[in-house]
Amino acid sequence: MYLSLLSNTHRICILQMVVLTMAFMKNKAFDIFSVINPMLKMGKSLSQ
């Protein structure tokens, strides 16, 4: 009983974190993509 309650609380916390992260990323999407795109290009060139 207690374990299932704990895991449910854990899931809610994780969901809240995910939602907050997504909201933050939406606001900072341009900044994040300007960082991720060069990294992806570098990764592609390294893997080739």
Short mmCIF file of C-alpha atoms in Angstrom, two decimals:
data_model
loop_
_atom_site.label_atom_id
_atom_site.label_comp_id
_atom_site.label_asym_id
_atom_site.label_seq_id
_atom_site.Cartn_x
_atom_site.Cartn_y
_atom_site.Cartn_z
CA MET A 1 0.00 0.00 0.00
CA TYR A 2 2.65 2.47 1.08
CA LEU A 3 4.94 1.48 -1.80
CA SER A 4 2.23 2.00 -4.41
CA LEU A 5 1.40 5.39 -2.88
CA LEU A 6 5.08 6.31 -2.98
CA SER A 7 5.44 5.28 -6.63
CA ASN A 8 2.32 7.27 -7.56
CA THR A 9 3.75 10.36 -5.87
CA HIS A 10 7.03 9.71 -7.64
CA ARG A 11 5.27 9.54 -11.01
CA ILE A 12 3.46 12.81 -10.34
CA CYS A 13 6.74 14.49 -9.42
CA ILE A 14 8.37 13.17 -12.61
CA LEU A 15 5.41 14.34 -14.69
CA GLN A 16 5.61 17.80 -13.13
CA MET A 17 9.32 17.93 -13.86
CA VAL A 18 8.71 16.90 -17.47
CA VAL A 19 5.98 19.52 -17.90
CA LEU A 20 8.15 22.23 -16.37
CA THR A 21 11.09 21.22 -18.53
CA MET A 22 8.94 21.26 -21.68
CA ALA A 23 7.52 24.67 -20.78
CA PHE A 24 11.04 25.98 -20.16
CA MET A 25 12.27 24.47 -23.42
CA LYS A 26 9.38 26.07 -25.31
CA ASN A 27 10.46 29.48 -24.02
CA LYS A 28 14.12 28.76 -24.71
CA ALA A 29 13.58 26.65 -27.85
CA PHE A 30 15.62 28.93 -30.09
CA ASP A 31 18.56 29.02 -27.66
CA ILE A 32 18.44 25.25 -27.21
CA PHE A 33 18.26 24.51 -30.94
CA SER A 34 21.10 26.92 -31.64
CA VAL A 35 23.16 24.81 -29.22
CA ILE A 36 21.87 21.37 -30.28
CA ASN A 37 22.16 21.83 -34.06
CA PRO A 38 25.95 22.36 -34.10
CA MET A 39 26.34 19.41 -31.73
CA LEU A 40 24.22 17.21 -34.03
CA LYS A 41 26.24 18.29 -37.06
CA MET A 42 29.46 17.55 -35.19
CA GLY A 43 28.10 14.13 -34.19
CA LYS A 44 27.16 13.33 -37.79
CA SER A 45 30.57 14.34 -39.11
CA LEU A 46 32.27 12.29 -36.37
CA SER A 47 30.16 9.20 -37.10
CA GLN A 48 30.95 9.32 -40.83
#
